Amino acid sequence: MASERLLIVSNRLPVTAQVADGRVTLRPSSGGLATGLTPWHESSNGLWIGWPGVAHDAEPGQRAALDRELTARRIVPLHFDSDVVQRHYHGFANRVLWPLCHYLIDRVPVDATGWEAYRQANAAFAEVVAYHYRPGDTIWVHDYQLMLLPAMLRDRLPEARIGFFLHVPFPS
């Protein structure tokens, strides 16, 4: 029997993990993506796949507890070490793509430092999404941090329904 789940895929999740005083806590994520998509996630039987925040600081037991809490919320975390977060998210996505999409050409660096981390992070997302995909699912990928992901998923899942929503302007 075919699944009819919605797999929301975004860099950020509707909750953000923090490590403080030896504990991992979850707080609601800020921003329009989390606010706007949370009702879709809550009303579907699907999954939300993304990065939970700074959980790379968590000890193994803390990370296991975090993963159990996220699983109970139908959230699939991708854990990245701080170097990948720095080069992919803070580096290429936010240093190169965000200014480019907002016509801030003078802010786009001459070098593309972080490109390989950006590609690796998108490939890690592709691996996790493909693992959780069931025939009949709809995959809904969000924003500039994951612009390579739809093509990577199409290569792996040629029959899948894949949508992409860019939450920033696309340069002409």
Coordinates of C-alpha atoms in Angstrom, one line a residue:
M1 CA 0.0 0.0 0.0
A2 CA 1.3 3.4 -0.9
S3 CA 2.1 6.0 1.7
E4 CA 0.6 9.5 1.6
R5 CA 3.0 11.2 4.0
L6 CA 4.4 14.7 3.7
L7 CA 8.1 14.8 4.3
I8 CA 9.1 18.4 5.1
V9 CA 12.8 19.0 4.6
S10 CA 14.5 22.2 5.7
N11 CA 17.8 23.2 7.2
R12 CA 16.0 24.3 10.4
L13 CA 13.4 22.3 12.3
P14 CA 10.4 23.7 14.1
V15 CA 12.4 23.2 17.3
T16 CA 15.9 24.1 18.1
A17 CA 18.1 22.1 20.4
Q18 CA 20.4 23.9 22.9
V19 CA 22.9 22.5 25.4
A20 CA 23.0 24.4 28.7
D21 CA 23.9 23.3 32.2
G22 CA 24.5 19.8 31.1
R23 CA 21.0 19.4 29.6
V24 CA 19.7 19.4 26.1
T25 CA 16.5 21.5 25.8
L26 CA 14.2 22.2 22.9
R27 CA 12.6 25.6 22.2
P28 CA 10.4 26.6 19.3
S29 CA 12.3 27.9 16.3
S30 CA 11.8 31.5 15.3
G31 CA 11.0 32.5 11.8
G32 CA 8.3 32.2 9.2
L33 CA 9.3 28.7 7.9
A34 CA 8.8 27.0 11.3
T35 CA 5.7 29.0 12.1
G36 CA 4.2 28.5 8.7
L37 CA 4.9 24.8 8.2
T38 CA 4.3 23.5 11.8
P39 CA 0.5 23.2 11.2
W40 CA 1.2 21.2 8.0
H41 CA 3.5 18.9 9.9
E42 CA 1.1 18.5 12.9
S43 CA -1.9 17.6 10.7
S44 CA 0.0 15.2 8.5
N45 CA 1.3 11.7 9.2
G46 CA 4.7 12.7 7.8
L47 CA 8.1 13.6 9.0
W48 CA 10.1 16.8 9.3
I49 CA 13.8 16.3 8.4
G50 CA 16.4 18.9 9.3
W51 CA 19.2 20.2 11.5
P52 CA 18.2 20.5 15.2
G53 CA 20.7 23.3 16.1
V54 CA 23.7 23.2 18.2
A55 CA 23.3 19.6 19.4
H56 CA 26.9 18.9 18.2
D57 CA 27.8 20.1 21.7
A58 CA 25.8 17.3 23.3
E59 CA 27.3 14.3 25.0
P60 CA 26.3 10.9 23.5
G61 CA 23.7 10.3 26.1
Q62 CA 22.2 13.8 25.7
R63 CA 22.1 13.3 21.9
A64 CA 20.3 10.0 22.3
A65 CA 17.7 11.6 24.6
L66 CA 17.3 14.4 22.1
D67 CA 16.8 12.0 19.3
R68 CA 14.1 10.1 21.2
E69 CA 12.3 13.4 21.9
L70 CA 12.5 14.4 18.3
T71 CA 11.3 11.0 17.1
A72 CA 8.3 11.3 19.3
R73 CA 7.5 14.5 17.5
R74 CA 8.0 12.8 14.1
I75 CA 11.2 14.9 13.5
V76 CA 14.3 13.3 12.0
P77 CA 17.5 15.2 12.9
L78 CA 20.6 15.5 10.8
H79 CA 23.5 16.1 13.1
F80 CA 26.5 18.0 11.7
D81 CA 29.8 18.7 13.4
S82 CA 30.5 22.4 14.0
D83 CA 32.9 22.6 11.1
V84 CA 30.2 21.6 8.6
V85 CA 27.8 23.9 10.2
Q86 CA 30.3 26.7 9.9
R87 CA 31.3 26.0 6.3
H88 CA 27.8 25.0 4.9
Y89 CA 25.3 27.1 6.8
H90 CA 27.2 30.1 8.0
G91 CA 29.7 29.9 5.2
F92 CA 28.5 29.1 1.7
A93 CA 24.7 29.4 2.3
N94 CA 24.7 32.6 4.2
R95 CA 27.9 34.2 2.9
V96 CA 27.4 33.5 -0.8
L97 CA 23.8 32.4 -1.6
W98 CA 21.8 34.7 0.7
P99 CA 23.5 37.9 -0.5
L100 CA 23.3 36.7 -4.1
C101 CA 19.6 36.0 -3.9
H102 CA 19.0 39.4 -2.4
Y103 CA 21.0 41.3 -5.0
L104 CA 23.7 42.3 -2.6
I105 CA 26.4 41.5 -5.1
D106 CA 29.0 43.6 -3.3
R107 CA 28.7 41.2 -0.3
V108 CA 29.3 38.0 -2.3
P109 CA 32.9 36.9 -1.7
V110 CA 35.2 36.3 -4.6
D111 CA 36.0 32.8 -3.4
A112 CA 33.5 30.1 -2.9
T113 CA 34.9 28.8 0.4
G114 CA 32.4 26.3 1.8
W115 CA 31.1 25.0 -1.5
E116 CA 32.2 21.4 -0.7
A117 CA 30.6 21.5 2.7
Y118 CA 27.4 22.8 1.1
R119 CA 27.4 19.9 -1.3
Q120 CA 28.2 17.4 1.4
A121 CA 25.4 18.7 3.7
N122 CA 22.9 18.5 0.8
A123 CA 24.2 14.9 0.1
A124 CA 23.7 14.0 3.8
F125 CA 20.1 15.3 3.6
A126 CA 19.6 13.2 0.4
E127 CA 20.8 10.1 2.2
V128 CA 18.4 10.6 5.2
V129 CA 15.4 11.6 3.1
A130 CA 15.9 8.6 0.7
Y131 CA 16.2 6.3 3.7
H132 CA 12.8 7.5 5.2
Y133 CA 11.0 7.8 1.9
R134 CA 8.1 5.5 1.1
P135 CA 6.4 5.2 -2.3
G136 CA 3.5 7.7 -2.3
D137 CA 5.2 10.2 -0.1
T138 CA 5.5 13.8 -1.1
I139 CA 8.9 15.4 -0.4
W140 CA 8.7 19.2 0.1
V141 CA 12.2 20.8 0.2
H142 CA 12.7 24.3 1.5
D143 CA 15.0 27.2 0.9
Y144 CA 18.5 28.1 -0.3
Q145 CA 20.4 26.0 2.1
L146 CA 19.1 22.9 0.2
M147 CA 19.1 24.0 -3.4
L148 CA 21.0 20.9 -4.6
L149 CA 18.8 18.5 -2.7
P150 CA 15.9 18.1 -5.2
A151 CA 18.2 17.0 -8.0
M152 CA 20.1 14.6 -5.7
L153 CA 16.7 13.1 -4.6
R154 CA 15.5 12.8 -8.2
D155 CA 18.7 10.8 -9.0
R156 CA 17.9 8.4 -6.1
L157 CA 14.1 8.5 -6.2
P158 CA 13.1 9.0 -9.9
E159 CA 9.4 8.3 -9.2
A160 CA 9.1 10.5 -6.1
R161 CA 6.9 13.6 -5.9
I162 CA 9.4 16.4 -5.0
G163 CA 8.6 20.0 -4.5
F164 CA 10.9 22.9 -3.8
F165 CA 10.1 26.2 -2.3
L166 CA 12.6 29.0 -2.3
H167 CA 11.8 31.5 0.6
V168 CA 14.1 34.2 -0.8
P169 CA 14.0 36.1 -4.1
F170 CA 15.6 34.3 -7.1
P171 CA 18.1 36.6 -8.9
S172 CA 17.3 37.5 -12.4

